[in-house]
CSV table of C-alpha atoms in Angstrom, one decimal:
chain,number,residue,atom,x,y,z
A,1,MET,CA,-136.8,77.8,-14.8
A,2,THR,CA,-139.2,76.7,-12.0
A,3,ARG,CA,-139.3,73.2,-13.5
A,4,TYR,CA,-135.5,72.8,-13.2
A,5,ILE,CA,-135.6,74.0,-9.6
A,6,ARG,CA,-138.2,71.4,-8.7
A,7,ARG,CA,-136.2,68.7,-10.4
A,8,ALA,CA,-133.0,69.7,-8.6
A,9,ALA,CA,-134.9,69.8,-5.3
A,10,ALA,CA,-136.4,66.4,-5.9
A,11,LEU,CA,-132.9,65.0,-6.8
A,12,SER,CA,-131.5,66.5,-3.6
A,13,LEU,CA,-134.3,65.0,-1.5
A,14,PHE,CA,-133.7,61.6,-3.2
A,15,LEU,CA,-130.0,61.8,-2.4
A,16,LEU,CA,-130.7,62.9,1.1
A,17,ALA,CA,-133.1,59.9,1.6
A,18,ALA,CA,-130.4,57.6,0.1
A,19,LEU,CA,-127.9,59.0,2.6
A,20,PHE,CA,-130.3,58.4,5.4
A,21,VAL,CA,-131.1,54.8,4.3
A,22,ASN,CA,-127.3,54.1,3.9
A,23,ALA,CA,-126.7,55.6,7.4
A,24,VAL,CA,-129.3,53.3,8.9
A,25,ARG,CA,-127.9,50.3,7.0
A,26,VAL,CA,-124.4,51.0,8.3
A,27,GLN,CA,-125.1,52.2,11.8
A,28,VAL,CA,-128.0,49.8,12.7
A,29,LEU,CA,-128.2,46.8,10.4
A,30,GLN,CA,-124.5,46.3,9.9
A,31,ALA,CA,-123.3,47.7,13.3
A,32,ASP,CA,-122.7,44.3,14.9
A,33,GLY,CA,-120.8,43.0,11.9
A,34,LEU,CA,-118.6,46.0,11.6
A,35,ASN,CA,-118.0,46.1,15.3
A,36,GLY,CA,-116.9,42.5,15.2
A,37,SER,CA,-114.7,42.9,12.2
A,38,PRO,CA,-111.0,42.1,12.9
A,39,ALA,CA,-110.0,45.2,10.9
A,40,ASN,CA,-112.0,47.5,13.2
A,41,ARG,CA,-109.9,48.6,16.1
A,42,ARG,CA,-112.4,51.0,17.5
A,43,PRO,CA,-114.1,48.4,19.9
A,44,ALA,CA,-110.7,47.5,21.3
A,45,ILE,CA,-109.7,51.1,21.7
A,46,ALA,CA,-113.0,51.9,23.4
A,47,ARG,CA,-112.8,48.7,25.6
A,48,TYR,CA,-109.4,49.8,27.1
A,49,ASP,CA,-110.1,53.5,27.1
A,50,GLU,CA,-111.5,53.4,30.6
A,51,PRO,CA,-110.4,51.5,33.7
A,52,ARG,CA,-111.9,48.0,34.1
A,53,GLY,CA,-114.0,47.3,37.2
A,54,ASP,CA,-112.5,45.4,40.1
A,55,ILE,CA,-112.8,41.9,41.5
A,56,LEU,CA,-113.0,42.0,45.3
A,57,VAL,CA,-112.0,39.4,47.9
A,58,GLY,CA,-112.9,40.0,51.5
A,59,GLY,CA,-114.1,43.5,50.5
A,60,ARG,CA,-110.7,44.4,49.1
A,61,PRO,CA,-109.9,44.8,45.3
A,62,VAL,CA,-107.4,42.2,44.1
A,63,THR,CA,-107.4,43.8,40.6
A,64,GLY,CA,-106.7,47.3,39.3
A,65,SER,CA,-105.9,49.2,36.1
A,66,LYS,CA,-102.8,51.0,34.9
A,67,ASP,CA,-102.8,54.0,32.6
A,68,THR,CA,-100.1,53.2,29.9
A,69,GLY,CA,-100.7,56.3,27.8
A,70,GLU,CA,-100.9,54.0,24.7
A,71,GLN,CA,-103.7,53.7,22.2
A,72,LEU,CA,-105.0,50.7,24.2
A,73,ARG,CA,-104.8,52.9,27.3
A,74,TYR,CA,-105.6,50.8,30.4
A,75,GLU,CA,-103.9,47.5,31.3
A,76,ARG,CA,-105.1,45.1,34.0
A,77,THR,CA,-103.1,44.8,37.2
A,78,TYR,CA,-103.3,42.2,39.9
A,79,LEU,CA,-102.7,42.2,43.7
A,80,ASP,CA,-101.4,38.8,44.9
A,81,GLY,CA,-101.8,37.6,41.4
A,82,PRO,CA,-100.6,34.0,41.9
A,83,LEU,CA,-102.8,33.6,45.0
A,84,TYR,CA,-106.0,34.6,43.3
A,85,ALA,CA,-105.3,33.5,39.7
A,86,PRO,CA,-107.6,30.5,40.0
A,87,VAL,CA,-110.4,32.9,41.0
A,88,THR,CA,-109.8,35.9,38.7
A,89,GLY,CA,-108.2,34.4,35.7
A,90,TYR,CA,-106.6,37.0,33.4
A,91,SER,CA,-107.8,39.9,31.3
A,92,SER,CA,-105.3,40.4,28.4
A,93,GLN,CA,-105.3,42.8,25.5
A,94,THR,CA,-103.7,40.1,23.5
A,95,TYR,CA,-105.2,36.8,24.7
A,96,GLY,CA,-108.7,37.8,25.9
A,97,THR,CA,-110.2,36.8,29.3
A,98,THR,CA,-110.6,33.7,31.4
A,99,LEU,CA,-112.5,32.6,34.6
A,100,LEU,CA,-114.2,35.4,36.5
A,101,GLU,CA,-112.6,38.0,34.2
A,102,HIS,CA,-114.5,36.2,31.4
A,103,ALA,CA,-117.7,35.1,33.1
A,104,ALA,CA,-118.3,38.6,34.6
A,105,ASP,CA,-116.8,40.6,31.6
A,106,GLY,CA,-120.0,42.5,31.0
A,107,VAL,CA,-120.0,44.0,34.5
A,108,LEU,CA,-116.3,44.6,34.6
A,109,SER,CA,-116.1,46.2,31.2
A,110,GLY,CA,-119.2,48.3,31.8
A,111,THR,CA,-121.2,46.8,28.9
A,112,ASP,CA,-123.8,44.8,31.0
A,113,PRO,CA,-127.2,46.4,30.3
A,114,MET,CA,-128.0,46.1,34.1
A,115,LEU,CA,-125.4,48.9,34.7
A,116,ALA,CA,-127.4,51.3,32.5
A,117,PRO,CA,-129.7,53.9,34.1
A,118,LEU,CA,-132.6,52.9,31.8
A,119,PRO,CA,-133.5,49.8,29.7
A,120,PHE,CA,-131.9,49.7,26.3
A,121,TRP,CA,-129.8,52.7,27.2
A,122,ASN,CA,-126.6,51.2,25.8
A,123,GLU,CA,-128.3,50.1,22.6
A,124,PHE,CA,-129.6,53.6,21.8
A,125,THR,CA,-126.6,55.6,23.0
A,126,ARG,CA,-123.8,53.2,22.0
A,127,SER,CA,-122.1,54.4,25.2
A,128,ASP,CA,-120.6,52.3,28.0
A,129,ARG,CA,-121.0,52.8,31.7
A,130,PRO,CA,-118.0,52.7,34.1
A,131,GLY,CA,-117.0,49.1,34.9
A,132,GLY,CA,-118.8,47.6,37.8
A,133,LYS,CA,-117.4,45.5,40.7
A,134,VAL,CA,-117.5,41.7,41.3
A,135,LEU,CA,-117.6,40.7,45.0
A,136,THR,CA,-116.5,37.1,45.5
A,137,THR,CA,-117.3,34.6,48.3
A,138,ILE,CA,-113.6,33.8,48.9
A,139,ARG,CA,-112.2,34.3,52.4
A,140,PRO,CA,-108.6,35.6,52.2
A,141,SER,CA,-107.4,33.8,55.3
A,142,MET,CA,-108.6,30.4,53.9
A,143,GLN,CA,-107.2,31.1,50.5
A,144,GLN,CA,-103.8,32.0,52.0
A,145,ALA,CA,-103.8,28.9,54.2
A,146,ALA,CA,-104.5,26.6,51.3
A,147,TYR,CA,-101.8,28.3,49.2
A,148,ARG,CA,-99.2,28.0,52.0
A,149,GLY,CA,-100.1,24.4,52.6
A,150,LEU,CA,-99.5,23.4,49.0
A,151,ASP,CA,-96.3,25.4,49.0
A,152,GLY,CA,-95.7,25.1,45.3
A,153,ARG,CA,-96.5,21.4,45.0
A,154,ARG,CA,-98.8,20.4,42.2
A,155,GLY,CA,-102.3,20.2,43.6
A,156,ALA,CA,-105.4,22.1,44.5
A,157,VAL,CA,-107.8,23.0,47.3
A,158,ALA,CA,-111.5,23.7,47.1
A,159,ALA,CA,-113.6,24.7,50.2
A,160,ILE,CA,-117.3,25.3,50.4
A,161,GLU,CA,-119.8,26.5,53.1
A,162,PRO,CA,-122.0,23.4,53.1
A,163,TYR,CA,-125.4,25.0,53.8
A,164,SER,CA,-125.1,27.9,51.3
A,165,GLY,CA,-122.8,26.6,48.6
A,166,ARG,CA,-120.5,29.7,48.9
A,167,ILE,CA,-117.0,28.8,47.7
A,168,LEU,CA,-114.6,30.0,50.5
A,169,ALA,CA,-111.3,28.9,48.9
A,170,LEU,CA,-110.2,27.9,45.4
A,171,VAL,CA,-106.4,27.4,45.0
A,172,SER,CA,-104.4,25.8,42.3
A,173,SER,CA,-100.6,25.2,42.6
A,174,PRO,CA,-98.2,26.0,41.1
A,175,SER,CA,-99.7,29.2,40.0
A,176,TYR,CA,-98.8,32.2,37.9
A,177,ASP,CA,-99.1,36.0,37.8
A,178,PRO,CA,-102.0,37.0,35.4
A,179,GLY,CA,-100.5,40.5,35.3
A,180,LEU,CA,-97.8,39.1,33.0
A,181,LEU,CA,-100.4,38.7,30.3
A,182,SER,CA,-102.2,42.0,30.6
A,183,GLY,CA,-100.7,44.1,27.8
A,184,ASN,CA,-99.8,43.6,24.1
A,185,SER,CA,-96.0,43.8,24.1
A,186,ALA,CA,-93.3,41.4,23.1
A,187,GLU,CA,-92.8,40.6,26.8
A,188,VAL,CA,-96.4,39.5,27.1
A,189,THR,CA,-96.0,37.1,24.1
A,190,ALA,CA,-92.8,35.7,25.7
A,191,ALA,CA,-94.6,35.2,29.0
A,192,TRP,CA,-97.5,33.4,27.3
A,193,ARG,CA,-95.1,31.0,25.6
A,194,ARG,CA,-93.1,30.4,28.7
A,195,LEU,CA,-96.2,29.7,30.9
A,196,ASN,CA,-97.8,27.5,28.3
A,197,GLY,CA,-94.6,25.6,27.8
A,198,ALA,CA,-93.8,24.9,31.4
A,199,ASP,CA,-93.8,21.3,32.6
A,200,THR,CA,-95.8,22.2,35.7
A,201,HIS,CA,-98.6,23.8,33.7
A,202,PRO,CA,-99.1,26.8,36.1
A,203,MET,CA,-102.0,28.2,34.0
A,204,LEU,CA,-104.0,25.1,34.5
A,205,ASN,CA,-106.8,25.7,37.1
A,206,ARG,CA,-106.5,22.4,38.9
A,207,ALA,CA,-109.3,23.2,41.3
A,208,ILE,CA,-112.1,23.3,38.7
A,209,ARG,CA,-110.6,22.5,35.3
A,210,GLN,CA,-108.5,19.4,36.1
A,211,THR,CA,-110.0,16.0,37.0
A,212,TYR,CA,-108.1,13.3,38.9
A,213,PRO,CA,-108.8,9.7,39.9
A,214,PRO,CA,-110.4,10.3,43.4
A,215,GLY,CA,-109.3,7.0,44.8
A,216,SER,CA,-110.7,6.1,48.2
A,217,ALA,CA,-112.3,9.5,48.7
A,218,PHE,CA,-114.9,8.3,46.3
A,219,LYS,CA,-115.9,5.5,48.7
A,220,ILE,CA,-118.2,8.0,50.4
A,221,VAL,CA,-120.3,8.0,47.2
A,222,THR,CA,-120.3,4.2,47.1
A,223,ALA,CA,-121.2,4.0,50.7
A,224,ALA,CA,-124.2,6.3,50.1
A,225,ALA,CA,-125.3,4.2,47.2
A,226,ALA,CA,-125.0,1.0,49.2
A,227,LEU,CA,-127.1,2.5,52.0
A,228,GLU,CA,-129.7,4.0,49.7
A,229,ALA,CA,-130.1,0.8,47.7
A,230,ARG,CA,-130.4,-1.2,51.0
A,231,VAL,CA,-127.5,-3.4,49.9
A,232,VAL,CA,-126.3,-2.5,53.4
A,233,ARG,CA,-129.0,-2.3,56.1
A,234,ASP,CA,-126.8,-2.2,59.1
A,235,ALA,CA,-123.5,-0.2,58.7
A,236,ASP,CA,-122.0,-1.9,61.7
A,237,ALA,CA,-122.8,-5.5,60.6
A,238,PRO,CA,-120.3,-7.7,58.8
A,239,THR,CA,-120.4,-7.9,55.0
A,240,ASP,CA,-119.9,-11.0,53.0
A,241,THR,CA,-116.7,-9.8,51.5
A,242,PRO,CA,-113.9,-12.3,51.4
A,243,ASP,CA,-110.2,-11.5,51.6
A,244,PRO,CA,-108.5,-12.1,49.3
A,245,PHE,CA,-111.3,-10.7,47.0
A,246,VAL,CA,-111.3,-11.6,43.4
A,247,ILE,CA,-112.6,-8.8,41.2
A,248,PRO,CA,-115.8,-10.1,39.5
A,249,GLY,CA,-115.3,-11.4,36.0
A,250,THR,CA,-111.5,-11.6,36.5
A,251,ARG,CA,-108.8,-13.6,38.2
A,252,THR,CA,-107.3,-10.5,39.8
A,253,THR,CA,-107.3,-10.1,43.5
A,254,LEU,CA,-107.7,-6.7,45.0
A,255,PRO,CA,-105.3,-5.6,47.8
A,256,ASN,CA,-106.2,-3.8,51.0
A,257,PRO,CA,-104.1,-1.1,52.7
A,258,VAL,CA,-104.7,-2.6,56.2
A,259,PRO,CA,-105.5,-6.0,57.6
A,260,GLY,CA,-108.9,-6.9,59.1
A,261,CYS,CA,-111.0,-6.2,56.0
A,262,ARG,CA,-112.3,-9.7,55.6
A,263,LYS,CA,-116.1,-9.5,56.0
A,264,ALA,CA,-115.6,-6.0,57.5
A,265,SER,CA,-118.5,-3.8,58.2
A,266,LEU,CA,-119.2,-0.6,56.2
A,267,VAL,CA,-118.1,1.5,59.2
A,268,TYR,CA,-114.8,-0.3,59.4
A,269,ALA,CA,-114.3,-0.2,55.6
A,270,ILE,CA,-114.7,3.6,55.6
A,271,LYS,CA,-112.6,4.0,58.7
A,272,TRP,CA,-109.6,2.0,57.3
A,273,SER,CA,-110.4,2.3,53.6
A,274,CYS,CA,-110.9,-1.3,52.7
A,275,ASN,CA,-110.8,-1.7,48.9
A,276,THR,CA,-112.3,-5.2,48.9
A,277,VAL,CA,-115.5,-4.3,50.8
A,278,MET,CA,-116.2,-1.1,48.8
A,279,ALA,CA,-115.6,-2.8,45.4
A,280,ASN,CA,-117.9,-5.7,46.4
A,281,LEU,CA,-120.6,-3.3,47.5
A,282,GLY,CA,-120.3,-1.2,44.4
A,283,ALA,CA,-120.7,-4.3,42.2
A,284,LYS,CA,-123.8,-5.4,44.3
A,285,VAL,CA,-125.4,-2.0,44.0
A,286,GLY,CA,-125.2,-2.2,40.3
A,287,LEU,CA,-124.4,0.3,37.5
A,288,LYS,CA,-127.8,2.0,37.3
A,289,ALA,CA,-128.0,2.8,41.1
A,290,MET,CA,-124.3,3.8,41.2
A,291,LEU,CA,-124.8,6.1,38.3
A,292,GLU,CA,-127.9,7.7,39.9
A,293,THR,CA,-126.1,8.3,43.2
A,294,ALA,CA,-123.0,9.7,41.6
A,295,GLY,CA,-125.2,12.0,39.5
A,296,ARG,CA,-126.9,13.4,42.5
A,297,PHE,CA,-123.5,14.4,43.9
A,298,GLY,CA,-122.7,16.2,40.7
A,299,PHE,CA,-120.8,13.6,38.6
A,300,ASN,CA,-121.4,13.7,34.8
A,301,ASP,CA,-122.8,17.2,35.0
A,302,ASP,CA,-121.6,19.2,31.9
A,303,ALA,CA,-123.6,22.3,32.8
A,304,LEU,CA,-122.1,23.2,36.2
A,305,ARG,CA,-121.1,26.9,36.4
A,306,ILE,CA,-119.8,28.9,39.4
A,307,PRO,CA,-120.1,31.1,37.1
A,308,SER,CA,-116.8,30.0,35.5
A,309,GLY,CA,-117.2,26.6,33.7
A,310,VAL,CA,-116.2,23.5,35.6
A,311,ALA,CA,-114.7,20.4,34.0
A,312,VAL,CA,-117.0,17.3,34.0
A,313,SER,CA,-116.3,14.8,36.8
A,314,ASN,CA,-116.8,11.4,35.3
A,315,PHE,CA,-118.4,8.1,36.3
A,316,ASP,CA,-118.8,5.9,33.3
A,317,ARG,CA,-122.3,5.2,32.0
A,318,HIS,CA,-121.3,1.9,30.4
A,319,MET,CA,-119.1,-0.6,32.3
A,320,SER,CA,-118.6,-4.3,32.9
A,321,VAL,CA,-119.0,-5.6,36.5
A,322,ASP,CA,-115.2,-5.7,37.0
A,323,GLN,CA,-114.9,-2.1,35.8
A,324,LEU,CA,-117.8,-1.1,38.1
A,325,ALA,CA,-116.0,-2.7,41.0
A,326,LEU,CA,-112.9,-0.6,40.4
A,327,SER,CA,-114.9,2.5,39.7
A,328,SER,CA,-116.6,2.1,43.0
A,329,ILE,CA,-113.2,2.7,44.8
A,330,GLY,CA,-112.4,5.7,42.7
A,331,GLN,CA,-110.2,3.9,40.1
A,332,PHE,CA,-110.7,2.8,36.4
A,333,ASP,CA,-112.1,5.8,34.5
A,334,THR,CA,-113.7,7.6,37.6
A,335,THR,CA,-112.3,11.1,37.7
A,336,ALA,CA,-113.3,14.2,39.7
A,337,THR,CA,-112.3,17.9,40.2
A,338,PRO,CA,-111.4,19.0,43.7
A,339,LEU,CA,-114.5,21.2,43.6
A,340,GLN,CA,-116.6,18.0,42.9
A,341,MET,CA,-115.1,16.2,45.9
A,342,ALA,CA,-115.7,19.2,48.1
A,343,MET,CA,-119.3,18.9,47.0
A,344,VAL,CA,-119.4,15.3,48.1
A,345,ALA,CA,-118.2,16.3,51.6
A,346,ALA,CA,-120.6,19.2,51.7
A,347,ALA,CA,-123.6,17.0,50.9
A,348,VAL,CA,-122.7,14.7,53.8
A,349,ALA,CA,-122.2,17.7,56.1
A,350,ASN,CA,-125.5,19.3,55.1
A,351,GLY,CA,-127.7,16.4,55.9
A,352,GLY,CA,-127.8,15.0,52.3
A,353,GLU,CA,-129.0,18.2,50.6
A,354,LEU,CA,-126.4,19.7,48.2
A,355,ALA,CA,-126.3,23.5,47.7
A,356,HIS,CA,-125.3,24.7,44.3
A,357,PRO,CA,-121.7,26.1,44.6
A,358,TYR,CA,-121.1,29.7,43.7
A,359,LEU,CA,-118.1,32.1,43.6
A,360,VAL,CA,-119.8,35.5,43.1
A,361,ASP,CA,-121.6,37.0,46.1
A,362,ARG,CA,-122.9,40.0,44.2
A,363,THR,CA,-122.1,42.5,41.5
A,364,THR,CA,-122.4,46.2,41.8
A,365,THR,CA,-122.1,49.4,39.8
A,366,TRP,CA,-118.8,51.3,40.1
A,367,ASP,CA,-120.2,53.3,43.1
A,368,GLY,CA,-121.6,50.3,45.0
A,369,ASP,CA,-125.2,49.9,44.0
A,370,THR,CA,-126.1,46.2,43.8
A,371,VAL,CA,-126.8,45.0,40.3
A,372,ARG,CA,-127.2,41.2,41.0
A,373,GLU,CA,-127.0,39.1,44.2
A,374,THR,CA,-126.5,35.4,44.0
A,375,PRO,CA,-129.2,33.6,45.9
A,376,ARG,CA,-128.7,30.2,47.6
A,377,ARG,CA,-129.9,27.5,45.3
A,378,SER,CA,-130.3,23.8,45.9
A,379,TYR,CA,-128.4,21.6,43.6
A,380,GLY,CA,-130.6,18.7,44.7
A,381,ARG,CA,-130.8,16.0,47.4
A,382,ALA,CA,-127.8,13.7,47.1
A,383,MET,CA,-129.2,11.2,49.7
A,384,PHE,CA,-131.7,10.8,52.5
A,385,PRO,CA,-131.0,12.6,55.8
A,386,ALA,CA,-130.6,9.2,57.5
A,387,THR,CA,-128.0,8.2,55.0
A,388,ALA,CA,-126.1,11.4,55.5
A,389,LEU,CA,-126.3,10.9,59.3
A,390,GLU,CA,-124.7,7.5,58.9
A,391,LEU,CA,-121.9,8.9,56.7
A,392,ARG,CA,-121.2,11.7,59.1
A,393,ARG,CA,-120.7,9.1,61.8
A,394,MET,CA,-118.3,7.1,59.5
A,395,MET,CA,-116.3,10.1,58.5
A,396,ILE,CA,-115.9,11.1,62.2
A,397,GLU,CA,-114.7,7.6,62.9
A,398,ALA,CA,-112.2,7.8,60.0
A,399,ALA,CA,-110.9,11.2,61.2
A,400,GLU,CA,-110.8,10.4,65.0
A,401,LYS,CA,-109.6,6.8,64.9
A,402,GLY,CA,-108.7,5.9,61.4
A,403,THR,CA,-106.7,7.3,58.5
A,404,GLY,CA,-107.5,11.0,58.9
A,405,THR,CA,-106.2,11.8,62.4
A,406,ARG,CA,-103.9,14.6,61.1
A,407,ALA,CA,-106.9,16.7,60.3
A,408,LEU,CA,-108.3,16.8,63.9
A,409,ILE,CA,-108.8,20.1,65.6
A,410,ASP,CA,-109.2,20.5,69.3
A,411,GLY,CA,-112.8,21.2,70.4
A,412,VAL,CA,-114.2,20.7,66.9
A,413,THR,CA,-116.0,17.8,65.3
A,414,VAL,CA,-114.2,16.8,62.1
A,415,GLY,CA,-115.3,14.2,59.6
A,416,GLY,CA,-112.9,13.1,56.9
A,417,LYS,CA,-111.9,10.5,54.3
A,418,THR,CA,-108.5,9.9,52.8
A,419,GLY,CA,-107.7,8.7,49.4
A,420,THR,CA,-104.5,7.7,47.6
A,421,ALA,CA,-105.0,7.0,43.9
A,422,GLN,CA,-102.5,5.2,41.7
A,423,HIS,CA,-103.3,4.7,38.0
A,424,GLY,CA,-101.7,3.7,34.7
A,425,VAL,CA,-100.2,0.3,33.8
A,426,GLY,CA,-98.8,-1.3,36.9
A,427,ASN,CA,-99.9,1.9,38.9
A,428,ALA,CA,-96.9,3.6,37.2
A,429,GLY,CA,-98.8,6.9,36.7
A,430,THR,CA,-98.5,10.0,39.0
A,431,PRO,CA,-99.9,9.2,42.4
A,432,TYR,CA,-102.5,11.5,43.9
A,433,ALA,CA,-103.1,12.1,47.6
A,434,TRP,CA,-106.7,13.1,48.5
A,435,PHE,CA,-108.4,14.3,51.6
A,436,ILE,CA,-112.1,15.4,51.9
A,437,ALA,CA,-113.5,16.6,55.1
A,438,TRP,CA,-115.9,18.9,56.9
A,439,ALA,CA,-115.7,20.6,60.3
A,440,GLN,CA,-118.2,21.9,62.8
A,441,HIS,CA,-117.9,23.7,66.1
A,442,ARG,CA,-119.5,21.4,68.7
A,443,ASP,CA,-122.0,24.0,69.8
A,444,ALA,CA,-122.8,25.2,66.3
A,445,PRO,CA,-126.0,24.4,64.5
A,446,ARG,CA,-124.3,23.3,61.3
A,447,PRO,CA,-120.8,22.6,59.8
A,448,ALA,CA,-118.8,25.6,58.8
A,449,VAL,CA,-116.9,24.2,55.9
A,450,ALA,CA,-116.4,21.3,53.6
A,451,VAL,CA,-113.0,20.9,51.9
A,452,ALA,CA,-111.2,18.8,49.3
A,453,VAL,CA,-107.4,18.7,48.9
A,454,VAL,CA,-105.5,16.8,46.2
A,455,VAL,CA,-101.7,16.7,46.0
A,456,GLU,CA,-100.0,15.1,43.0
A,457,ASP,CA,-96.4,14.2,43.2
A,458,PRO,CA,-94.8,12.8,40.0
A,459,GLU,CA,-91.5,12.1,41.9
A,460,ALA,CA,-93.1,10.0,44.6
A,461,ALA,CA,-93.6,6.3,44.6
A,462,GLY,CA,-97.2,5.2,45.5
A,463,GLY,CA,-96.3,4.3,49.0
A,464,GLU,CA,-94.6,7.6,49.7
A,465,ILE,CA,-97.6,9.8,49.2
A,466,SER,CA,-100.8,9.5,51.2
A,467,GLY,CA,-104.1,11.4,51.8
A,468,GLY,CA,-103.6,11.2,55.5
A,469,GLY,CA,-100.0,12.4,55.4
A,470,ASP,CA,-99.9,14.9,52.6
A,471,ALA,CA,-103.4,16.2,52.1
A,472,ALA,CA,-105.0,16.1,55.5
A,473,PRO,CA,-102.7,18.6,57.2
A,474,ILE,CA,-103.5,21.1,54.4
A,475,ALA,CA,-107.2,20.6,54.9
A,476,ARG,CA,-106.8,21.1,58.6
A,477,GLU,CA,-105.3,24.5,58.2
A,478,VAL,CA,-108.0,25.6,55.8
A,479,MET,CA,-110.7,24.4,58.2
A,480,VAL,CA,-109.1,26.2,61.1
A,481,GLU,CA,-109.4,29.5,59.3
A,482,ALA,CA,-113.0,28.7,58.3
A,483,LEU,CA,-113.9,28.0,62.0
A,484,LYS,CA,-112.4,31.3,63.1
A,485,ALA,CA,-114.8,33.2,61.0
A,486,ALA,CA,-117.7,30.9,62.0
A,487,ARG,CA,-117.1,31.0,65.7
A,488,PRO,CA,-120.5,30.9,67.5
């Protein structure tokens, strides 16, 4: 009898051990796979069972959560959704997350290990903390000024604090309300289809995810390359550029927007945007040096994050001399995001050193304890300080006496550069009006802001849209708001 009891006990122990091994296999070894299975709704239920943490602008939440009482309990809500959509993105129970909602999802959803009281706490307990907060660098008054200035027209604005790299405004127009996509109803599906099918592409973040031909605004990069390569030794001296100017390797002459560009100096060429002078200088600098200079400003960087991903601004690595000449005036295949062109202006304003742009000031726990703080980082030196000083002088000339006068602000030093880019066969494509600029109180130690504005108008003929007329006034209003906050 005792023998049978021992056998039964041994079998029970074996079965218990097998259950233990199977529990370990399911709960530990297969946990990630089961959690990620499309058939498993528990992660989704758990994800939306608690309110999501908030994104803050100017210390005020621009997001929230709504208790629906459904199985997926909490839906995301947005305050001034269209205004801040290029910053927040959306958090949708149906379509996932984008922009900051995606880049900072760990903090906002409470799954970031840094929110836990102890290392590996979440891994051992399988429990989530309350969602944390994301404090952005955006200034509400600047964001509002940019949004009002675009007034529904297609375009974008990006503004940066030159010394720190803090992104102060990031606007895309036309915009949309991300709250329309938060839930999982038929209305959400209909809104998704409507927004994605709209001719104006309201869900496209034109400030960081769309690239445009920068036109004459790119001439600042070409001028930096010409000075750095010593192709131009005296910015006030005449160049050897003829007018008419035949593009090298072709029979095509390049037009100028104004007279007086024959043998014009670099200062005059920036002031009045002479195509011939800048194309000639770009060709003389050569592809290698032009590529190196453009790269130092941020072109061709496929790893730029703010922390949302940024589209690559392009300067072709392989070009013939005629293509290089056109690329040097922001045409051919040269393209840039508005953020990239704000970086160009910021590098000039900051003495040649480019700070890495960033959108998140810090993240905190739900009750305000700092989790991470974004430090100032140098992106690199775009040019020597002496080159930046010369370019500052040229941009001031362009703003005060040239094509950028509509950006001037009383009692403030403003440097600017206009650009009007036509493209396509016979310049039949959508024209783009650009303005890049920086502004500094005259008794301040450094500039307060660098800004880039692009306005696209598919209805306008090339001569009816201009950087000075369409984009510069918007830049001015954004800079005015930046200067109010930076008043010495």
